[in-house]
Coordinates of C-alpha atoms and ligand atoms in Angstrom, one line a residue:
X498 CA 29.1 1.7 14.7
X499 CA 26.0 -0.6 14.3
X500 CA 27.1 -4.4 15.3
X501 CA 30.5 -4.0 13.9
X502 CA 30.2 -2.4 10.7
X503 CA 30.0 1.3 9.9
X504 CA 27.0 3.0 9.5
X505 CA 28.0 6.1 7.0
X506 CA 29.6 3.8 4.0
X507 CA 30.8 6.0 1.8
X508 CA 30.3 5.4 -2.4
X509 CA 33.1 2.9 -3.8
X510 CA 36.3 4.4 -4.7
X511 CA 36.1 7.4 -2.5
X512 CA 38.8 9.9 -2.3
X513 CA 40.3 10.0 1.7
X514 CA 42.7 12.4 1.8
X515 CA 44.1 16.2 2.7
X516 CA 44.9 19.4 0.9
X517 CA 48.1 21.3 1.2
X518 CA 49.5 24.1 -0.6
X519 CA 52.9 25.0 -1.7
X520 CA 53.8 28.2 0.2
X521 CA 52.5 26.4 3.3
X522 CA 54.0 23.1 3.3
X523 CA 57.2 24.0 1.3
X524 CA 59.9 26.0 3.1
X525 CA 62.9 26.6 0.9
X526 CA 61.8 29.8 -0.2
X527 CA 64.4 31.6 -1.6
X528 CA 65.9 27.8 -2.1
X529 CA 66.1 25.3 -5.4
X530 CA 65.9 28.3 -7.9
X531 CA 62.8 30.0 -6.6
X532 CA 62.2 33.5 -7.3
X533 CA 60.1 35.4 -5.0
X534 CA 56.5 35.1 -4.8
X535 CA 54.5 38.2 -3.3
X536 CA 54.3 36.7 0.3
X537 CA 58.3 36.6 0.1
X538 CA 58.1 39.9 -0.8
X539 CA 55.6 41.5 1.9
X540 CA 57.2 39.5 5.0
X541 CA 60.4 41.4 3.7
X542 CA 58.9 44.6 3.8
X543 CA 56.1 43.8 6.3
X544 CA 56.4 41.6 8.9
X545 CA 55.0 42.3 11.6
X546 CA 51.6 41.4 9.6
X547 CA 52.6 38.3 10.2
X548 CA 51.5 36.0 13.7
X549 CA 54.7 36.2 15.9
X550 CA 57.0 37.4 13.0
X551 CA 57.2 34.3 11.7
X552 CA 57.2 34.0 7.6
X553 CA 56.4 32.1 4.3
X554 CA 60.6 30.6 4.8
X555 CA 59.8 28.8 7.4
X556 CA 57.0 26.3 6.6
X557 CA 57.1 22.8 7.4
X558 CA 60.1 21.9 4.9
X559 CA 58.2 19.6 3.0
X560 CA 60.9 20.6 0.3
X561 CA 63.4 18.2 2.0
X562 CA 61.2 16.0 3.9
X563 CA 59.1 14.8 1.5
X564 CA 59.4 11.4 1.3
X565 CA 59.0 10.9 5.0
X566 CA 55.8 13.5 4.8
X567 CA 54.1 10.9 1.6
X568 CA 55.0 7.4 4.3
X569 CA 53.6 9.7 7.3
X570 CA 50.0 9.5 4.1
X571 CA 50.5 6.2 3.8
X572 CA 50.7 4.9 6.9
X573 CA 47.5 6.5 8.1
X574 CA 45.6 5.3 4.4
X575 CA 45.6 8.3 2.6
X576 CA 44.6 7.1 -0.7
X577 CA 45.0 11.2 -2.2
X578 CA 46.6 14.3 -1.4
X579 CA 46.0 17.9 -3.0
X580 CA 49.0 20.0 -2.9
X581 CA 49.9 23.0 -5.4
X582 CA 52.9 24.1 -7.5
X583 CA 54.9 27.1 -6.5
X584 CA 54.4 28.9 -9.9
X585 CA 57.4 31.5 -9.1
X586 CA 59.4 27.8 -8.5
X587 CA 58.3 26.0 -11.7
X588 CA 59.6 29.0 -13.8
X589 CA 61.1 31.8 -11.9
X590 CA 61.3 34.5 -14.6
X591 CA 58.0 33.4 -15.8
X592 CA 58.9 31.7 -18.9
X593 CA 61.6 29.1 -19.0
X594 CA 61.7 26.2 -16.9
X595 CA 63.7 25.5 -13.8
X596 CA 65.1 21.7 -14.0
X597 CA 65.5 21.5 -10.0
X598 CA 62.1 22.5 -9.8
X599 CA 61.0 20.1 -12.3
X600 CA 62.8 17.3 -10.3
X601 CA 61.3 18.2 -7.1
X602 CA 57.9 18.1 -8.3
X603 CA 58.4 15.0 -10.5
X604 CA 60.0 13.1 -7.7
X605 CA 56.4 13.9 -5.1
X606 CA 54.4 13.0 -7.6
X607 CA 56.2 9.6 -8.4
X608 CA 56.8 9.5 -4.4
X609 CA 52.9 9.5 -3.9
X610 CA 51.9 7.8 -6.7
X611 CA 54.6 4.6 -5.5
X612 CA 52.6 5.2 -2.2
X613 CA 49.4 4.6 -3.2
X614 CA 48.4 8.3 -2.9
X615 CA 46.5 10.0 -5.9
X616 CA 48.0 13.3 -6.7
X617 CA 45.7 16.0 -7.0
X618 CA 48.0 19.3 -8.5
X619 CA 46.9 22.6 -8.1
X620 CA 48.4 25.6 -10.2
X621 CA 47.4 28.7 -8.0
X622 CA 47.1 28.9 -4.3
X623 CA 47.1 32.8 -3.7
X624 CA 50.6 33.3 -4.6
X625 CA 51.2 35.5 -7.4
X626 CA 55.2 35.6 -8.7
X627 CA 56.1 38.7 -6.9
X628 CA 57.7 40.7 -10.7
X629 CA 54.0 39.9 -11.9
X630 CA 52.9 41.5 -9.2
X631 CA 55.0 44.6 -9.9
X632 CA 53.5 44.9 -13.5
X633 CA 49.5 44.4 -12.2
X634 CA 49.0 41.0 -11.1
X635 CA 46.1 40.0 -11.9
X636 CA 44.9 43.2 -13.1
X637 CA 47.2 42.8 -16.2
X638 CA 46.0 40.5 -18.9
X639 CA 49.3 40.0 -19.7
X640 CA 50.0 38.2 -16.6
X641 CA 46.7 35.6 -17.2
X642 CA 48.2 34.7 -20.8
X643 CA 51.2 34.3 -18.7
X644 CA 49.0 32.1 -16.5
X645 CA 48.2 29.7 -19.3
X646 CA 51.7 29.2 -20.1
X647 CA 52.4 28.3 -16.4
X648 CA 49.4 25.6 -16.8
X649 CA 50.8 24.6 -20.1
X650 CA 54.1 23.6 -19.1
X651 CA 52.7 22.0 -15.9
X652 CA 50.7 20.0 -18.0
X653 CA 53.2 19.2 -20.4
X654 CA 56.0 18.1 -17.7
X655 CA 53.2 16.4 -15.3
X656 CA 50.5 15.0 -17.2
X657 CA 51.5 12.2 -17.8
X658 CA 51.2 10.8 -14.3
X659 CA 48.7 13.7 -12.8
X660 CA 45.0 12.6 -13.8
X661 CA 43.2 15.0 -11.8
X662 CA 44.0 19.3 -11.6
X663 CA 42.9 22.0 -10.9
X664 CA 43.3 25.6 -11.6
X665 CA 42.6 27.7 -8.8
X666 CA 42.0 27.1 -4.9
X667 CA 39.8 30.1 -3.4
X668 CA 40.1 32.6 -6.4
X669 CA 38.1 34.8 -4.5
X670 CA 40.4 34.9 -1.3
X671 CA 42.9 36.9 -3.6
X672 CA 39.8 39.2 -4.7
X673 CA 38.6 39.6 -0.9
X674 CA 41.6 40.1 0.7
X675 CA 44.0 41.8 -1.7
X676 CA 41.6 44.2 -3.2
X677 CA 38.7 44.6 -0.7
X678 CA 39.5 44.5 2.8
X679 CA 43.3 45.2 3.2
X680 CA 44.0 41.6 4.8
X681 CA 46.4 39.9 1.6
X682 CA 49.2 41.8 -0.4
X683 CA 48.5 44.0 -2.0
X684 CA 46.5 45.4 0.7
X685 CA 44.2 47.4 -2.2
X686 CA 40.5 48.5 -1.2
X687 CA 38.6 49.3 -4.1
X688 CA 35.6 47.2 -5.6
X689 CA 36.3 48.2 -9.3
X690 CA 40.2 47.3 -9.0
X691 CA 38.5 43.9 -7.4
X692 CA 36.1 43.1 -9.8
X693 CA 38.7 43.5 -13.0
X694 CA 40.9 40.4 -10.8
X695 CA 37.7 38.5 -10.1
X696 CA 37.4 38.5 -13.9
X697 CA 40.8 37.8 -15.3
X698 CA 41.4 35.1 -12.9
X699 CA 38.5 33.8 -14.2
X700 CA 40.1 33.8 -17.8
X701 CA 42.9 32.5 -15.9
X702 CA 41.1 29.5 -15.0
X703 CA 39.3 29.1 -18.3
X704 CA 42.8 29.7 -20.5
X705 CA 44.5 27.0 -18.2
X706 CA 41.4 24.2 -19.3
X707 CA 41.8 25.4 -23.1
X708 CA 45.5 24.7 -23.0
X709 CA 44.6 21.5 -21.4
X710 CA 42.2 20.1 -23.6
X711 CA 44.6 21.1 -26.3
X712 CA 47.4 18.1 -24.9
X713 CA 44.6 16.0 -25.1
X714 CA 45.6 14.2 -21.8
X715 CA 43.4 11.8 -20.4
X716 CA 42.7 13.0 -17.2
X717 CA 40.5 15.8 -15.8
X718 CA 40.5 19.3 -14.9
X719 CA 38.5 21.1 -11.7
X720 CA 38.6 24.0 -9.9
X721 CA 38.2 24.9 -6.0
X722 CA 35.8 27.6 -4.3
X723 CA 35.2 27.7 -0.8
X724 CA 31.4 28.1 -1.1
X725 CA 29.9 29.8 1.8
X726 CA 26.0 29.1 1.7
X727 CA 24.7 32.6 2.9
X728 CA 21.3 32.5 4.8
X729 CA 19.5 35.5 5.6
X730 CA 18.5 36.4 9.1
X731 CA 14.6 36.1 8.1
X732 CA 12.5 35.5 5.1
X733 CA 11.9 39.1 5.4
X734 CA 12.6 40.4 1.7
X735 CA 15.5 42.6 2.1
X736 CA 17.2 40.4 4.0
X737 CA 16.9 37.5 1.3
X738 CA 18.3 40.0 -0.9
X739 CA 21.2 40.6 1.3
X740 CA 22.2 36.9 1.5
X741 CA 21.3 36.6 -2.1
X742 CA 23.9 39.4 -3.4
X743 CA 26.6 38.2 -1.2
X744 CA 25.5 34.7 -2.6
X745 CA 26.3 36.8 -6.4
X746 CA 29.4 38.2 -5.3
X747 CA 31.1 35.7 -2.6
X748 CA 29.7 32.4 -4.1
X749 CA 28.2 32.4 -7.7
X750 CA 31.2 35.0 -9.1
X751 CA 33.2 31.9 -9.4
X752 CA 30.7 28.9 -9.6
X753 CA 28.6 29.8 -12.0
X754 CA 31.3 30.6 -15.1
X755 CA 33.5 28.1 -13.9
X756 CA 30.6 25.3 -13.9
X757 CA 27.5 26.7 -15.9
X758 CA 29.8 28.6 -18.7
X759 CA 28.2 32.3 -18.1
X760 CA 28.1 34.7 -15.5
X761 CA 24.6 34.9 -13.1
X762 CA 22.8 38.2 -15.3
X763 CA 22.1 39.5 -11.8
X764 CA 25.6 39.9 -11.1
X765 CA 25.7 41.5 -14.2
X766 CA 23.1 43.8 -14.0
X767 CA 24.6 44.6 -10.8
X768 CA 28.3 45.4 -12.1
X769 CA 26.8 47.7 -14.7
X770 CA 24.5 49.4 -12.7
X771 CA 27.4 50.4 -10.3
X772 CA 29.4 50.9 -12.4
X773 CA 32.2 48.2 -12.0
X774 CA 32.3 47.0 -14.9
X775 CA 35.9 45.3 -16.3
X776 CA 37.2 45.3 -19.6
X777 CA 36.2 42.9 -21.9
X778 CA 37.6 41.5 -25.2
X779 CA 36.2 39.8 -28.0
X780 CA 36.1 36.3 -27.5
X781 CA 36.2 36.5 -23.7
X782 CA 32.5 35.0 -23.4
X783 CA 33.2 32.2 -26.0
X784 CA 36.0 31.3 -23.9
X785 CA 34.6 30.7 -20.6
X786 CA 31.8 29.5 -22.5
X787 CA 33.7 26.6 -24.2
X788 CA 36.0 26.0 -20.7
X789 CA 34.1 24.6 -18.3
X790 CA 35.1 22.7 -15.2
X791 CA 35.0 18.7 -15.3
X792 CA 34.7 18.5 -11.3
X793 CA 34.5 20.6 -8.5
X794 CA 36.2 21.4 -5.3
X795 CA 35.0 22.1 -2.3
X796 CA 36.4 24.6 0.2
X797 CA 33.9 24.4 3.7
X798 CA 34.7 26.0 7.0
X799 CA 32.0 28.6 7.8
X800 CA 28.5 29.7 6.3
X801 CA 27.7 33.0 5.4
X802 CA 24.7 35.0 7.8
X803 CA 23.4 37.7 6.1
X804 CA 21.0 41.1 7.1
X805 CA 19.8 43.4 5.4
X806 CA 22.1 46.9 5.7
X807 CA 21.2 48.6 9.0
X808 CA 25.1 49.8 9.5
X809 CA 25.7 53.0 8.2
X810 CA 26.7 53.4 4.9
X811 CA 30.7 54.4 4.5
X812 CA 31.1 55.6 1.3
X813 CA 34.6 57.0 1.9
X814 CA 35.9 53.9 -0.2
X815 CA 33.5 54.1 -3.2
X816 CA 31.0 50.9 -3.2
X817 CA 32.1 48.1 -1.6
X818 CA 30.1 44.8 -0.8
X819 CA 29.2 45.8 2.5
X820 CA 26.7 48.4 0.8
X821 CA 24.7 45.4 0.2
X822 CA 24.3 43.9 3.5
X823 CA 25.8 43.5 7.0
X824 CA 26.9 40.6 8.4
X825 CA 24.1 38.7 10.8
X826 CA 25.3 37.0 14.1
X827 CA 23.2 34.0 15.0
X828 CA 22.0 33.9 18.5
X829 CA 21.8 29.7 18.1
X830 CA 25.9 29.8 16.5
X831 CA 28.7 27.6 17.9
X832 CA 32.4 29.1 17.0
X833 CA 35.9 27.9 16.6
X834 CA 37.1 30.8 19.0
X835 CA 40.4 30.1 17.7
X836 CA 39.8 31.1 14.5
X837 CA 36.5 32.7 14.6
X838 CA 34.7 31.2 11.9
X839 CA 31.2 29.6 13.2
X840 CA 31.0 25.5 13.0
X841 CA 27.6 24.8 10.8
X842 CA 28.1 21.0 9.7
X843 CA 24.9 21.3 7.7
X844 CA 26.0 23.3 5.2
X845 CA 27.9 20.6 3.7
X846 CA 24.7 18.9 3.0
X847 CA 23.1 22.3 1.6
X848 CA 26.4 23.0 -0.6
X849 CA 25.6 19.1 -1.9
X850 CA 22.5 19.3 -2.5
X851 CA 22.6 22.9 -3.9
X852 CA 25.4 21.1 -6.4
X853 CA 23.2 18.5 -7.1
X854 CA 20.0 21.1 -8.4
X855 CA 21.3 23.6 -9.5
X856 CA 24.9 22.7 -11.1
X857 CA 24.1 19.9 -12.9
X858 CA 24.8 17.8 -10.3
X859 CA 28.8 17.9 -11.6
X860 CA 31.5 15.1 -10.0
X861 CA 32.7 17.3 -7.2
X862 CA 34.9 16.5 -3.7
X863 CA 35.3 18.2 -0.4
X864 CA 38.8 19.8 -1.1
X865 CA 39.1 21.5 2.1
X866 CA 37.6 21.1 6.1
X867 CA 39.2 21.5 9.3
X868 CA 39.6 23.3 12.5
X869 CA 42.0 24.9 13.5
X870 CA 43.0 25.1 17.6
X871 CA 46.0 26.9 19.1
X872 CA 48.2 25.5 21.7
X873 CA 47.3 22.2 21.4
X874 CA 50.3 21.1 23.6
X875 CA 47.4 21.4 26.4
X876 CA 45.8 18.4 24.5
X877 CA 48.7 16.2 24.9
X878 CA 48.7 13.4 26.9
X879 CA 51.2 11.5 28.5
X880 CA 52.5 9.1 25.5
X881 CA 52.7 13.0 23.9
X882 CA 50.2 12.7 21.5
X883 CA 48.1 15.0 20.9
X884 CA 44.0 13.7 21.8
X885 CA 42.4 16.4 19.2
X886 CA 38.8 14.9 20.1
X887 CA 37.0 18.2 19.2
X888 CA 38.5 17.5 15.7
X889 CA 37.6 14.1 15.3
X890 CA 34.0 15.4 16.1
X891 CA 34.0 17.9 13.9
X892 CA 35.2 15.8 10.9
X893 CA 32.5 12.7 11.9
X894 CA 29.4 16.2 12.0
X895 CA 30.9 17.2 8.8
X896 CA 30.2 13.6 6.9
X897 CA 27.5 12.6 8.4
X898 CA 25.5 15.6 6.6
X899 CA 28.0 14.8 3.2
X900 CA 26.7 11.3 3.6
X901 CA 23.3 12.4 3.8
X902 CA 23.8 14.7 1.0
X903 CA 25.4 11.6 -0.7
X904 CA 22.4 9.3 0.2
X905 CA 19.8 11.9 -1.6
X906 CA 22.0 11.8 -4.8
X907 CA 25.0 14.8 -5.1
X908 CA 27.6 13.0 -7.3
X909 CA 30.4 13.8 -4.1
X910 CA 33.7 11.8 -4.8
X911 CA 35.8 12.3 -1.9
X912 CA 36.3 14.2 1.3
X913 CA 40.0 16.1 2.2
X914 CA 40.6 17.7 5.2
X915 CA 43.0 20.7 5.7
X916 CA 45.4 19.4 6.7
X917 CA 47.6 16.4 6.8
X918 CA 50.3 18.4 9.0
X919 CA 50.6 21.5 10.8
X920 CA 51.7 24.5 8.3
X921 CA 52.0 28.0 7.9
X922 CA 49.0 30.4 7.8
X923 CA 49.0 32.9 5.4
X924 CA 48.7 35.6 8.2
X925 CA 48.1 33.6 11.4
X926 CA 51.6 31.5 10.7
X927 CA 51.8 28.8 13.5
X928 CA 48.7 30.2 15.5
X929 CA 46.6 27.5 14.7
X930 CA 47.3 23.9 14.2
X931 CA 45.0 22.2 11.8
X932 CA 46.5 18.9 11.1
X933 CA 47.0 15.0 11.1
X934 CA 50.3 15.5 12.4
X935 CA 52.2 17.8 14.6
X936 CA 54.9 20.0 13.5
X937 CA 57.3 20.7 16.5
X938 CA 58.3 23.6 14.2
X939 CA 61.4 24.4 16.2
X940 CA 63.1 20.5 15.7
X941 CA 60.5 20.1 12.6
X942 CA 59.8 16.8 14.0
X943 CA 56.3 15.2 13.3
X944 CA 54.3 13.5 15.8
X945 CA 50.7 11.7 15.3
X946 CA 47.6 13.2 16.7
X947 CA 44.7 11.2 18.1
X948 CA 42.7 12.7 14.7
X949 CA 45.2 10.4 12.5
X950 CA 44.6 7.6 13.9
X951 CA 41.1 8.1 13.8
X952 CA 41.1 8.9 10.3
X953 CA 43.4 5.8 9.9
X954 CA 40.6 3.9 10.4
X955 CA 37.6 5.8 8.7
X956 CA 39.4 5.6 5.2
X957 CA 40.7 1.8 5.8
X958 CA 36.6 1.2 6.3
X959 CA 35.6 3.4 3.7
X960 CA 33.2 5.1 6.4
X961 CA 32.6 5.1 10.0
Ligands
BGP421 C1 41.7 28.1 3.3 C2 43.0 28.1 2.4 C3 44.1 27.4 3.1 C4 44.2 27.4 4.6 C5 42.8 27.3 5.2 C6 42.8 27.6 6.7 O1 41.0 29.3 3.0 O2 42.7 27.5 1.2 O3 45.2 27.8 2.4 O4 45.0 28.4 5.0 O5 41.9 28.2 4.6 O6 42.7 28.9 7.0 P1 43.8 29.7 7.9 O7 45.1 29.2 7.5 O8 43.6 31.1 7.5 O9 43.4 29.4 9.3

């Protein structure tokens, strides 16, 4: 603070907020008419993949607790929150509508929106209705024509109050970790098998804005990546080429159609050349082509470091994207031990600025940043709050290289963290704690953390 006033003012109008996604936050799984989504399914027959044992049922019961959740925003400023719709909730066999579904979405959005917080929906937040699953997921183009009905119906029944969606958060999470490394149901590894989802989710995505330019609502439509910058271990050659082909396949797979309309050629090229190529159909081009994004958002938690290949090669898996490179560990990194993932705040400021060159410099947001710690009890104090200071710094790193980013000209619009409350990890469950509030997820009672009432005051000021 310079003599009272903030020093990183952020533009007018800026988005303060947090992301959230249904299977996390929700609870009530097999509750209100839901039909099973793929994580129901594999913590059935799997859980010990799971931290502890503990599965996608017993999430922080934002299903019943809603209303006290959207005060909890308001009363530290939230002015938006990003949360997704259970698609296996909104229509359980796919294709007709389930009213108490309908109701409980209606009555979060008008909950928010009463609040003062802008609701920012989300169709698809890795989890696939487990019976599309059984018949392909996304490897069955009858599934993404299912997809735009899903997006059609949401926009249909929540349009009218919802100005801002998007399609898909991560879309290559489900590519990575379901059909390359054995991490996400369906635990697949092969590359060709990946590359055919990579692609129909990307018709996903581009059938979805179709249907919702066809309502001819008046808001707009995005989509999120978490964009990894990748930077080589030197300017040697084959290491650029390293962190430039992970740039193809982690990065640009998803930016590039979803933003710029076409696919990078090199990627191309490089499908073809190994032979991965997916099916195509006539018109497929013409529609990404003619569906592209009207914002952007962001995912950042961790670059990318990137060697060339010195490992040796293990081809017992056919080609997989660790032929291309290894991974580089930084002598000069700083990790979350927690969760592993190096802290780099500057690659905000690269993701804005590479935004801002290269991508038209497109209306985008920060849709996801956080840190997760486990057993934070050691953090609390007295009082029992929680005094997360390692969080607050990493959030005030984080924007001051957005606001520099910002100050050079990348059109950024807001900044959410993950998350508002503690949820459920996909596989780490309760491990780590990433949010505003603690979950005490044995009472599910809620208790601020220093971080809230820090952020309290950052979006009341519009900056710090
Ligand atoms: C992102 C996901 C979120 C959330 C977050 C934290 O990739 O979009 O759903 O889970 O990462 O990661 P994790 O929960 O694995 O610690």
């Amino acid at each position: 603070m310079v003599l009272g006033l903030s020093k990183y003012v952020f533009p007018e109008g800026f988005l303060w907020g947090a992301a959230a996604s249904g299977t996390q936050t929700e609870g009530a799984a097999s509750e209100g008419g839901k039909a099973k989504n793929i994580w129901d399914h594999w913590y059935e027959i799997a859980p010990e993949r799971f931290y502890q044992g503990v599965g996608p049922a017993e999430t922080s019961d934002f299903y019943h607790q809603y209303k006290d959740d959207i005060k909890r925003m308001k009363d530290i400023n939230m002015n938006s929150f990003r949360t997704s719709i259970s698609w296996s909730r909104l229509l359980p066999d796919g294709v007709n509508v389930n009213q108490e579904a309908v109701d409980f979405y209606q009555n979060v959005i008008d909950e928010l929106i009463d609040n003062g917080v802008k609701p920012i929906i989300n169709l698809y937040h890795f989890d696939m209705p487990f019976h599309f699953q059984e018949i392909g997921g996304w490897e069955n183009r009858k599934v993404v024509e299912s997809f735009a009905h899903y997006a059609k119906t949401a926009f249909q029944l929540f349009g009218d109050k919802v100005k801002l969606w998007t399609t898909f958060n991560e879309p290559i999470v489900p590519v990575e970790m379901g059909y390359l490394n054995d991490f996400h149901y369906p635990c697949v590894v092969d590359m060709k098998r990946a590359v055919t989802v990579a692609y129909h989710t990307m018709l996903a995505s581009a059938m979805a804005i179709e249907e919702y330019r066809k309502t001819k609502q008046d808001g707009e439509v995005g989509i999120i990546l978490n964009l990894t910058p990748s930077y080589p271990r030197s300017e040697d050659e084959e290491d650029v080429k390293a962190a430039r082909i992970a740039d193809l396949f982690f990065n640009r797979s998803f930016l590039d159609p979803s933003v710029l309309g076409e696919y990078p050629s090199e990627l191309i090229e490089l499908i073809k050349e190994h032979d991965l190529m997916p099916e195509t159909v006539e018109g497929d081009r013409e529609l990404i082509k003619s569906n592209v994004v009207d914002f952007l958002g962001v995912n950042y938690y961790q670059p990318r470091r990137v060697k060339k290949k010195e490992s040796p090669i293990d081809d017992s898996q056919g080609i997989l994207p660790s032929h291309f490179g290894d991974p580089y560990i930084w002598p000069e990194r700083r990790m979350n031990p927690h969760r592993g993932w190096e802290i780099y705040e500057k690659g905000l400021y690269d993701i804005a600025i590479n935004i801002k060159d290269n991508y038209n410099n497109i209306p985008w947001y920060v849709a996801e940043n956080g840190m997760g710690v486990s057993d934070e009890e050691r953090f609390m104090d007295d009082s029992g709050m929680i005094q997360d200071d390692y969080r607050i710094e990493f959030y005030q790193e984080h924007l001051k290289w957005l606001h520099k980013g910002i100050q050079e000209g990348s059109n950024c619009f807001g900044f959410q963290v993950w998350t508002f409350m503690d949820n459920w990890s996909w596989l780490n469950a309760y491990k780590n704690r990433y949010g505003f509030y603690r979950v005490d997820i044995n009472t599910q009672e809620r208790h601020l953390k220093k971080s809230g009432l820090w952020f309290k005051e950052v979006a009341k000021h519009n900056g710090f």
